[in-house]
Amino acid sequence: MARAPAATTRRWKLPSLSSSSFALVFLGLPLAIYVIFVISPFVQAFYYSMTDWTGFSKKMNFVGLANYAALLQDPVFTKAVYNSIVLVVVLPPLVIILSLTLATLVTIGGATQGEIRGLKHAGIYRVISFFPYTVPAIVIGILWAQMYDPSSGLLNGILTAMGFDFFKSFAWLGDERTAMGASIFVIAWSMVGFYMVLFIAAIKGIPSEVYEAARVDGAGRFRTAISITVPMIRDNIRTAYVYLGILALDAFVYMQALNPSGGPANSTVVISQHLLNTAFKKGKFGYATSMGATLAIITLVFAALVFFIFWWTGRPPKSGAVTTTSPAPLVRAAPAPKAAAPLKPTAQLEHPVARKTIWTDQTVARISHVALIAWTIIICAPLLWVLMSSFKTTQQIFASPFTLPTSFNFDNYVSAWTTASIGTYFFNTVIVVGFSLVIVMLLGSMCAYYLARYEFKGSKIIYYLMLGGLTFPIFLAVVPLFQTLRGFGLLNTFPGLIITYVAFALPFTVFFLYAFFRTLPQEVAEAAEMDGAGPWRIFFTIMLPMAKPGMASVAIFNFLGLWNQFLLPIALNTNTANYVLSQGMASFASQAGYAVNFGALFAAVVITVLPVLVTYIIFQRQLQGSVQTGLLK
């Protein structure tokens, strides 16, 4: 994210009071919500983890480290830890390699005249690849569970049509040999597009003179990508690895949708799944909280290990040594350019420059297009199959999964909307997400503005406390949060869900709006203050309108995150009348296996995805632009 000029980052002194009410509302209110519903549950979790609390009684006995000792004897927990390690080892490299490869093809895979350029019309690849990132994880899991279905799934149908009869009724998620691999692919499918866009932005930020020198030195495309591009976007790769590792450790939603029971012989069970089952099905809340604490420790150790490895391998070389993080081995002094004009950054050129490879330009471009088209098909095929199947009967889905529907019959949509109560869940979601979004944007912007613009003791502590909320593993807080909401009488209610949504969305909102407010020119606000405007008026009539671009970007991401939320509702909202859409979809999918109304299930998937799709179509440029300008770094 671009740093503000020094003149714009000077912070004001705290205004005189009238300001007590200003500080109370702008800082005190959001901070109170954050502390009560986020910080406090995290702190309580470590105490609860050393008790025998059952969750349904206020009585509990202190048992010390007995719960942690019991974890070592728990075969399901040890299997879950093993599965989490597999996910951490496999998922981040897989996603990074795929997304970096696709990003490289987009940026340097085009036909050229002696210079490497990006592919023409590559925007369509970015748009399609990014879309799965916006779809609710529970919906992706349900969608792919049907793709993998041994009887009516698209995957087995394609393989059988290609002559592989062995896969005619193969259970991808029901076979211990393939269940984990199939699950990892689904998570990668949903994440590659986001990191592809992130890496495209990073590659375009590499100074063009580096590529010019490599071209003069005789480097080809592949060597340029490996020896220049990868080292120079090292920080982006490190950040991606950390976030993907945290996702791998917290893969609950995907695993729950794909294999609610944990897979054959617990081959896909993860710590978070075992935690929720232990707490809410077996009533062992204290024991379950020890799993959350263990998961938090594993997450911190993983992040520290990744940062250490990247720091160790990226240290400056000893005297006389050649660095591995610099393109120096490829680069020699380039001849002075003919024109006196300075070289522009890569993002301002059509694309990075390097010499032609042994292949013709047309061949390289064709290979790049073929690879990207293949990935686009992998993205689109499941989505189009679900859309077509939503207009078919169950019998038609089984008989001809590849054919277009004979007619656009909306009976499945009516059935899903009414009989399966998807309509009720939809409106519940609109209410919860609507109120949550308005409140978090208001409180988050006020808190971010106050921290960014006013100097006072403890401001940095509060800021870093908010920043910490982006890294806290939510599963550590789930069990204590259950008790907190029950204590306030908010359990299984819309207000309880709304205030929890707001509390957990505040760190993201404050963190990114804080940086945005610091870039705004304070001279405008100072002029208004000289004209007699108070702090309230300055914020609402001057600074907030100036922050519209940042507010819009954060609001879009908040909407997607809140709409897609699954963990908080299933833990804190067990009243079926108050189910939100993600809960309703999970419940409907679990029943569909018995009712066998696959057409209605696919219609429900379409209904759930539709608001996200509309939002993405309208704001896709802004979403991708936010990533490319560093909003999510």
XYZ file of C-alpha atoms in Angstrom:
633
model
C 0.000 0.000 0.000
C 1.386 3.339 -0.984
C 2.734 5.446 1.834
C 1.353 8.902 2.316
C 3.655 11.872 1.883
C 5.207 13.066 5.120
C 3.090 16.219 5.096
C -0.138 14.243 5.151
C 0.777 11.808 7.928
C 1.190 14.444 10.650
C -1.354 13.649 13.333
C -3.507 16.085 15.244
C -3.507 16.552 18.956
C -6.632 15.398 20.731
C -9.254 18.183 20.530
C -10.607 19.787 23.648
C -13.770 18.373 25.070
C -16.765 18.345 23.637
C -14.268 15.618 22.720
C -15.106 13.227 25.540
C -18.320 12.244 23.765
C -16.438 12.207 20.461
C -13.763 9.879 21.863
C -16.336 7.721 23.631
C -18.304 7.080 20.450
C -15.494 6.996 17.890
C -13.029 4.936 19.905
C -14.723 3.669 23.048
C -17.767 2.021 21.442
C -15.984 -0.043 18.759
C -13.192 -0.906 21.178
C -15.702 -2.112 23.793
C -17.425 -4.385 21.261
C -14.076 -5.721 20.089
C -12.778 -6.402 23.595
C -15.991 -8.049 24.850
C -16.685 -10.267 21.844
C -13.189 -10.947 20.474
C -10.357 -10.296 22.936
C -12.145 -11.523 26.052
C -13.187 -14.895 24.545
C -9.632 -15.485 23.342
C -8.253 -14.805 26.823
C -10.964 -16.890 28.519
C -10.226 -19.802 26.208
C -6.908 -20.573 27.866
C -8.594 -20.795 31.275
C -11.507 -22.888 30.010
C -9.013 -25.252 28.381
C -7.811 -26.182 31.875
C -11.284 -26.988 33.233
C -13.839 -29.769 32.877
C -16.551 -27.316 31.770
C -19.480 -29.018 30.044
C -20.838 -25.832 28.483
C -24.354 -26.211 29.843
C -23.552 -25.490 33.478
C -21.772 -22.610 35.150
C -19.965 -25.075 37.386
C -16.512 -26.186 36.339
C -13.484 -27.671 38.030
C -9.892 -26.687 37.364
C -8.004 -29.698 35.976
C -4.717 -28.088 34.987
C -3.092 -29.650 31.945
C -5.183 -32.819 32.083
C -7.090 -31.888 28.910
C -3.846 -31.375 27.021
C -2.530 -34.709 28.253
C -5.760 -36.358 27.111
C -5.262 -34.937 23.620
C -2.166 -37.089 23.234
C -4.299 -40.177 23.872
C -7.124 -39.085 21.554
C -6.775 -41.032 18.261
C -9.140 -38.718 16.382
C -7.204 -35.638 17.504
C -3.829 -37.127 16.568
C -5.235 -38.076 13.159
C -6.601 -34.539 12.773
C -3.168 -33.084 13.576
C -1.600 -35.378 10.977
C -4.185 -34.315 8.382
C -3.535 -30.648 9.197
C 0.195 -31.167 8.669
C -0.524 -32.770 5.293
C -2.673 -29.782 4.342
C 0.016 -27.306 5.413
C 2.721 -29.164 3.502
C 0.731 -29.655 0.283
C -1.813 -26.840 -0.086
C 0.323 -23.644 0.072
C 2.972 -24.825 -2.448
C 0.271 -26.185 -4.761
C -1.705 -22.937 -4.811
C 1.400 -20.760 -5.099
C 2.878 -22.804 -7.963
C -0.411 -22.845 -9.894
C -1.238 -19.180 -9.338
C 2.320 -18.006 -10.028
C 2.444 -20.077 -13.223
C -0.844 -18.616 -14.450
C 0.244 -15.097 -13.492
C 3.506 -15.568 -15.394
C 1.667 -16.801 -18.493
C -0.594 -13.757 -18.372
C 2.256 -11.272 -17.967
C 4.980 -12.698 -20.246
C 3.216 -15.280 -22.410
C 2.111 -13.129 -25.323
C 3.281 -13.025 -28.931
C 6.077 -10.495 -29.374
C 8.510 -8.883 -31.762
C 11.666 -9.666 -29.820
C 10.203 -8.479 -26.517
C 8.116 -10.513 -24.111
C 4.635 -9.124 -23.661
C 1.522 -10.189 -21.858
C -1.288 -12.090 -23.510
C -3.849 -10.048 -25.358
C -7.359 -10.107 -23.900
C -6.046 -11.814 -20.759
C -8.561 -9.944 -18.599
C -11.175 -12.652 -19.142
C -8.854 -15.207 -17.526
C -8.422 -13.003 -14.464
C -12.156 -12.363 -14.134
C -13.138 -16.033 -14.335
C -10.277 -17.315 -12.170
C -10.986 -14.791 -9.404
C -14.705 -15.609 -9.132
C -14.437 -18.827 -7.012
C -12.725 -16.767 -4.305
C -15.963 -14.810 -3.852
C -18.246 -17.869 -3.619
C -19.162 -19.091 -0.100
C -16.835 -21.892 0.966
C -19.782 -23.996 2.128
C -21.316 -23.720 -1.355
C -18.021 -24.688 -2.996
C -17.846 -27.719 -0.740
C -21.431 -28.740 -1.521
C -20.883 -28.156 -5.246
C -17.783 -30.336 -5.377
C -19.324 -32.995 -3.154
C -21.906 -33.412 -5.922
C -19.181 -33.272 -8.585
C -17.501 -36.192 -6.815
C -20.761 -38.108 -6.294
C -20.175 -41.736 -7.389
C -23.625 -42.084 -8.986
C -24.456 -38.746 -10.597
C -21.259 -36.701 -10.335
C -19.852 -34.911 -13.362
C -16.280 -36.108 -12.771
C -17.092 -39.815 -12.972
C -19.354 -39.135 -15.945
C -16.513 -37.469 -17.858
C -14.001 -40.188 -17.000
C -16.451 -42.942 -17.953
C -17.210 -41.215 -21.260
C -13.463 -41.166 -21.945
C -13.365 -44.942 -21.536
C -12.206 -45.225 -17.922
C -14.925 -47.604 -16.751
C -13.158 -48.105 -13.423
C -14.463 -44.681 -12.355
C -18.097 -45.421 -13.227
C -19.075 -45.511 -9.556
C -15.817 -44.535 -7.880
C -16.313 -42.714 -4.537
C -13.640 -40.007 -4.524
C -14.566 -38.799 -1.054
C -15.392 -42.272 0.206
C -12.041 -43.851 -0.561
C -9.261 -43.361 1.981
C -6.677 -43.175 -0.813
C -8.279 -40.231 -2.621
C -10.401 -38.360 -0.052
C -7.669 -35.986 1.137
C -6.294 -35.316 -2.350
C -9.779 -34.586 -3.687
C -10.402 -32.196 -0.781
C -7.100 -30.362 -1.283
C -7.921 -29.840 -4.960
C -11.240 -28.189 -4.043
C -9.549 -25.700 -1.707
C -6.900 -24.949 -4.335
C -9.631 -24.483 -6.974
C -11.212 -21.761 -4.860
C -7.969 -19.939 -3.993
C -5.767 -19.954 -7.109
C -7.563 -17.050 -8.808
C -7.070 -14.672 -5.886
C -3.342 -15.304 -5.650
C -3.042 -15.215 -9.424
C -4.313 -11.610 -9.386
C -2.026 -10.793 -6.455
C 1.040 -12.139 -8.260
C 0.121 -10.377 -11.514
C 0.164 -7.091 -9.604
C 3.498 -7.970 -7.999
C 5.119 -8.910 -11.319
C 3.952 -5.671 -12.925
C 5.667 -3.778 -10.113
C 9.133 -5.135 -10.961
C 11.347 -2.374 -12.468
C 11.723 -2.865 -16.193
C 15.472 -2.192 -16.175
C 15.985 -5.555 -14.441
C 14.323 -7.350 -17.344
C 16.206 -5.184 -19.839
C 19.523 -6.249 -18.301
C 18.450 -9.902 -18.295
C 17.525 -9.661 -21.978
C 20.943 -8.266 -22.824
C 22.514 -11.058 -20.766
C 20.700 -13.659 -22.871
C 18.085 -14.861 -20.381
C 15.053 -16.618 -21.824
C 11.509 -16.500 -20.524
C 11.743 -19.504 -18.234
C 15.074 -18.513 -16.710
C 13.858 -14.943 -16.316
C 10.786 -16.147 -14.426
C 12.755 -18.473 -12.130
C 15.813 -16.312 -11.487
C 14.340 -12.816 -11.569
C 10.579 -12.798 -11.103
C 10.367 -15.279 -8.218
C 13.172 -13.716 -6.116
C 11.842 -10.201 -6.663
C 8.312 -11.032 -5.491
C 9.655 -13.020 -2.566
C 7.752 -10.970 0.025
C 4.458 -11.584 -1.786
C 5.158 -15.318 -1.892
C 5.963 -15.336 1.823
C 2.721 -13.545 2.671
C 0.757 -15.922 0.465
C 2.414 -18.926 2.120
C 1.497 -17.713 5.615
C -2.135 -17.000 4.740
C -2.521 -20.272 2.860
C -0.960 -22.157 5.765
C -3.430 -20.579 8.179
C -6.240 -21.516 5.789
C -4.941 -25.088 5.664
C -4.934 -25.311 9.453
C -8.443 -23.859 9.560
C -10.041 -25.762 6.667
C -13.220 -26.512 8.599
C -15.825 -25.205 6.157
C -14.474 -27.071 3.129
C -13.957 -30.319 5.033
C -17.338 -30.099 6.739
C -19.110 -29.621 3.409
C -17.156 -32.335 1.606
C -17.038 -34.934 4.386
C -19.071 -33.995 7.494
C -18.127 -37.251 9.218
C -14.386 -36.753 8.703
C -13.984 -39.088 5.752
C -13.230 -42.816 5.670
C -11.098 -43.780 8.689
C -10.986 -40.051 9.603
C -8.809 -39.459 6.553
C -10.007 -35.854 6.134
C -10.952 -34.833 9.678
C -9.287 -31.603 10.824
C -8.793 -30.172 14.305
C -11.617 -27.656 13.949
C -14.113 -30.365 12.983
C -13.178 -32.508 15.974
C -13.332 -29.420 18.208
C -16.910 -28.525 17.263
C -18.111 -32.116 17.468
C -16.536 -32.516 20.902
C -18.014 -29.274 22.229
C -21.503 -29.118 20.772
C -22.310 -32.799 20.302
C -20.507 -34.365 23.261
C -20.731 -31.441 25.696
C -16.997 -31.426 26.493
C -16.448 -27.692 26.177
C -13.320 -27.523 28.339
C -11.663 -30.363 26.476
C -12.676 -28.859 23.121
C -11.185 -25.503 24.099
C -7.835 -27.198 24.702
C -7.965 -28.238 21.033
C -8.533 -24.603 20.067
C -5.576 -23.500 22.182
C -3.416 -26.195 20.597
C -4.520 -25.072 17.128
C -3.601 -21.484 18.028
C -0.129 -22.572 19.141
C 0.378 -24.626 15.967
C -0.693 -21.624 13.862
C 1.741 -19.276 15.613
C 4.582 -21.789 15.311
C 3.844 -22.246 11.612
C 3.816 -18.489 10.923
C 7.037 -17.982 12.905
C 8.702 -20.882 11.083
C 7.764 -19.519 7.654
C 9.055 -16.036 8.499
C 12.267 -17.514 9.895
C 12.889 -19.659 6.816
C 12.303 -16.726 4.466
C 14.521 -14.505 6.615
C 17.281 -17.135 6.785
C 17.289 -17.862 3.064
C 17.055 -14.172 2.207
C 19.939 -12.906 4.355
C 22.556 -10.718 2.663
C 25.424 -12.862 1.334
C 28.822 -12.962 2.937
C 31.609 -11.018 1.314
C 32.327 -12.435 -2.114
C 29.232 -14.645 -2.175
C 26.508 -14.421 -4.781
C 23.008 -13.686 -3.456
C 20.215 -16.120 -4.229
C 17.524 -13.488 -3.952
C 18.933 -11.180 -6.605
C 18.936 -11.556 -10.363
C 22.655 -10.668 -10.372
C 23.854 -13.990 -11.855
C 21.831 -13.180 -14.951
C 22.466 -9.467 -15.149
C 25.406 -7.598 -16.553
C 25.705 -3.958 -17.296
C 23.266 -3.002 -20.007
C 24.281 -0.525 -22.696
C 23.106 3.001 -22.152
C 19.754 3.636 -23.795
C 19.748 5.746 -26.910
C 17.197 8.168 -25.534
C 17.806 10.178 -22.419
C 14.347 9.368 -21.047
C 14.428 7.287 -17.836
C 13.149 3.729 -17.860
C 9.569 3.363 -16.708
C 8.378 0.835 -14.122
C 7.064 -2.418 -15.520
C 3.454 -1.545 -14.742
C 3.699 1.447 -17.083
C 5.061 -0.598 -19.969
C 3.024 -3.111 -21.896
C 4.917 -5.870 -20.085
C 8.412 -6.935 -18.890
C 11.086 -7.351 -21.513
C 13.353 -10.303 -22.265
C 14.791 -11.968 -25.330
C 12.843 -14.361 -27.515
C 13.026 -18.014 -26.580
C 13.920 -20.826 -28.967
C 10.206 -21.199 -29.631
C 8.456 -18.821 -31.950
C 6.397 -16.065 -30.396
C 3.204 -17.551 -31.769
C 3.981 -20.942 -30.213
C 4.597 -19.435 -26.776
C 1.376 -17.449 -26.988
C -0.586 -20.506 -28.095
C 0.794 -22.629 -25.267
C -0.057 -19.880 -22.781
C -3.596 -19.574 -24.121
C -4.098 -23.350 -24.083
C -2.975 -23.581 -20.450
C -5.172 -20.673 -19.377
C -8.159 -21.959 -21.351
C -7.739 -25.361 -19.684
C -7.799 -23.710 -16.254
C -10.809 -21.609 -17.257
C -12.672 -24.786 -18.230
C -11.805 -26.346 -14.866
C -13.270 -23.260 -13.178
C -16.386 -22.970 -15.333
C -17.366 -26.631 -15.780
C -18.657 -27.217 -12.218
C -20.515 -23.896 -12.176
C -22.185 -24.478 -15.551
C -23.042 -28.066 -14.606
C -24.791 -26.901 -11.436
C -26.695 -24.241 -13.382
C -27.874 -26.744 -16.018
C -28.752 -29.355 -13.404
C -30.861 -26.866 -11.468
C -33.419 -27.036 -14.304
C -33.478 -30.851 -14.439
C -35.243 -33.502 -12.440
C -33.193 -35.942 -10.398
C -33.899 -38.653 -12.979
C -32.609 -36.442 -15.796
C -29.456 -35.620 -13.828
C -28.688 -39.318 -13.411
C -29.603 -40.237 -16.985
C -27.849 -37.419 -18.864
C -25.583 -35.269 -16.687
C -23.883 -33.598 -19.690
C -26.906 -32.546 -21.738
C -28.662 -29.208 -21.666
C -32.036 -29.125 -19.892
C -34.970 -29.797 -22.227
C -36.769 -26.742 -20.819
C -36.230 -24.039 -18.259
C -38.466 -25.481 -15.567
C -38.350 -23.444 -12.357
C -40.035 -26.072 -10.172
C -36.720 -26.837 -8.490
C -36.293 -23.181 -7.552
C -39.820 -23.015 -6.147
C -39.204 -26.194 -4.168
C -35.887 -24.941 -2.797
C -37.318 -21.506 -1.960
C -40.420 -22.791 -0.166
C -40.170 -26.456 0.823
C -36.506 -26.273 1.825
C -37.013 -22.815 3.417
C -34.178 -21.299 1.375
C -36.345 -18.191 0.982
C -36.547 -17.762 4.763
C -32.821 -18.307 5.153
C -32.156 -15.840 2.338
C -34.090 -13.044 4.045
C -32.500 -13.905 7.395
C -29.104 -13.483 5.748
C -30.098 -10.167 4.186
C -31.143 -8.881 7.617
C -28.043 -10.094 9.459
C -25.537 -9.115 6.771
C -27.262 -5.804 6.027
C -27.228 -4.588 9.623
C -23.754 -6.006 10.258
C -22.295 -4.299 7.187
C -23.741 -0.885 8.019
C -22.651 -1.073 11.660
C -19.139 -2.359 11.015
C -18.479 0.212 8.294
C -19.679 3.025 10.569
C -17.861 1.886 13.710
C -14.781 0.718 11.815
C -14.400 3.977 9.920
C -14.841 6.030 13.111
C -12.263 3.969 15.003
C -9.804 4.002 12.088
C -10.202 7.770 11.678
C -9.657 8.417 15.379
C -6.535 6.257 15.537
C -5.139 7.708 12.306
C -5.751 11.382 13.079
C -5.337 11.894 16.826
C -2.227 11.544 18.953
C -2.680 10.070 22.433
C -0.953 7.613 24.724
C -1.838 4.028 23.970
C -2.952 4.660 20.391
C -0.328 2.281 18.999
C -1.303 -0.406 21.502
C -4.939 -0.178 20.415
C -3.940 -0.259 16.758
C -1.809 -3.391 17.162
C -4.530 -4.977 19.275
C -6.860 -4.509 16.313
C -4.196 -5.806 13.961
C -3.862 -8.938 16.081
C -7.500 -9.753 15.386
C -6.551 -10.528 11.788
C -4.337 -13.386 12.922
C -6.245 -14.870 15.881
C -7.562 -18.365 15.043
C -11.301 -17.991 15.460
C -11.741 -21.545 16.725
C -9.948 -20.617 19.931
C -12.748 -18.157 20.738
C -15.808 -20.127 19.613
C -16.506 -21.958 22.874
C -15.996 -18.953 25.215
C -17.971 -16.789 22.776
C -20.874 -19.220 23.139
C -20.809 -18.575 26.894
C -20.460 -14.797 26.423
C -23.530 -14.549 24.191
C -25.523 -16.762 26.519
C -24.569 -14.511 29.426
C -25.930 -11.477 27.556
C -29.067 -13.361 26.483
C -28.017 -13.059 22.833
C -27.468 -16.725 21.984
C -29.535 -17.936 18.992
C -30.714 -14.404 18.172
C -30.199 -12.025 15.257
C -28.749 -9.266 17.498
C -26.231 -11.744 18.917
C -25.172 -12.850 15.458
C -24.988 -9.264 14.195
C -22.827 -7.991 17.043
C -20.520 -11.007 16.672
C -20.212 -10.420 12.918
C -19.382 -6.771 13.615
C -16.786 -7.608 16.272
C -14.890 -10.050 14.058
C -15.051 -7.761 10.994
C -13.724 -4.731 12.886
C -9.993 -5.639 12.679
C -10.066 -5.894 8.879
C -12.061 -2.674 8.555
C -9.953 -0.648 10.989
C -6.629 -1.921 9.684
C -7.181 -0.935 6.071
C -9.165 2.263 6.629
C -6.515 3.423 9.108
C -3.937 3.490 6.322
C -6.406 5.159 3.963
C -7.295 7.972 6.395
C -3.604 8.688 6.938
C -3.214 9.430 3.223
C -5.970 12.064 3.177
C -4.778 15.706 3.259
C -5.335 17.127 6.728
C -5.197 20.703 5.439
C -8.850 20.432 4.384
C -9.914 19.383 7.872
C -7.727 22.077 9.454
C -9.390 24.712 7.292
C -12.822 23.464 8.366
C -11.719 23.567 12.006
C -10.634 27.178 11.581
C -14.096 27.913 10.191
C -15.612 26.574 13.406
C -16.483 23.005 12.426
C -16.349 20.500 15.270
C -14.830 17.005 15.075
C -18.201 15.356 14.380
C -18.960 17.636 11.457
C -15.421 17.367 10.084
C -15.655 13.580 10.010
C -19.148 13.144 8.596
C -19.216 16.022 6.096
C -15.577 16.253 5.004
C -13.338 13.284 5.797
C -15.830 10.451 5.321
C -16.884 11.608 1.818
C -13.199 11.914 0.899
C -12.691 8.306 2.009
C -15.371 6.881 -0.302
C -12.952 4.894 -2.530
C -11.410 3.104 0.443
C -14.793 2.668 2.121
C -16.240 1.110 -1.030
C -13.413 -1.407 -1.383
C -13.567 -2.470 2.259
C -17.381 -2.643 2.160
C -17.304 -5.017 -0.822
C -14.885 -7.388 0.875
C -16.832 -7.155 4.128
C -20.065 -7.999 2.312
C -18.508 -11.079 0.735
C -16.995 -12.181 4.029
C -20.211 -11.688 6.006
C -22.424 -13.290 3.361
C -20.120 -16.305 3.210
C -19.772 -16.698 6.998
C -20.442 -20.233 8.217
C -18.560 -20.992 11.424
C -20.080 -18.297 13.646
C -23.696 -19.104 12.702
C -23.429 -22.853 13.236
C -21.780 -22.347 16.633
C -23.915 -19.468 17.920
C -27.239 -19.756 16.088
C -28.801 -23.198 16.411
C -32.430 -22.031 16.160
C -33.592 -23.270 12.734
C -35.994 -20.332 12.382
C -32.994 -17.981 12.515
C -30.742 -19.944 10.162
C -28.760 -17.892 7.669
C -28.234 -19.075 4.111
C -24.954 -20.910 4.694
C -26.531 -22.885 7.546
C -29.639 -23.621 5.525
C -27.560 -24.824 2.591
C -25.535 -27.163 4.807
C -28.708 -28.535 6.383
C -30.418 -28.972 3.014
C -27.362 -30.698 1.529
C -27.206 -33.164 4.418
C -30.895 -34.012 3.897
C -30.644 -34.146 0.107
C -28.710 -37.373 0.358
C -31.829 -38.990 1.780
C -34.506 -37.075 -0.123
C -32.483 -37.385 -3.365
C -33.863 -34.091 -4.704
C -30.677 -33.063 -6.451
C -32.418 -30.605 -8.767
C -33.700 -28.578 -5.822
C -30.281 -28.764 -4.164
C -28.604 -27.331 -7.267
C -31.274 -24.632 -7.448
C -30.495 -23.726 -3.831
C -26.803 -23.462 -4.731
C -27.647 -21.056 -7.571
C -29.836 -18.943 -5.258
C -27.030 -18.753 -2.701
C -24.389 -17.789 -5.260
C -26.558 -15.285 -7.171
C -26.063 -12.255 -4.837
C -22.318 -12.912 -4.793
C -22.253 -13.252 -8.586
C -24.154 -9.982 -9.079
C -21.831 -8.193 -6.651
C -18.788 -9.602 -8.408
C -19.999 -8.659 -11.898
C -20.694 -5.079 -10.809
C -17.564 -4.583 -8.725
C -15.048 -7.023 -10.228
C -12.770 -4.239 -11.435
C -12.745 -2.668 -7.994
C -12.218 -6.020 -6.276
C -9.242 -6.918 -8.445
C -8.001 -3.340 -8.352
C -7.987 -3.424 -4.561
C -5.807 -6.519 -4.629
C -3.508 -5.080 -7.295
C -2.997 -1.802 -5.423
C -2.053 -3.664 -2.270
C -5.261 -3.427 -0.234
C -4.938 -7.005 0.955
C -1.195 -7.184 1.448
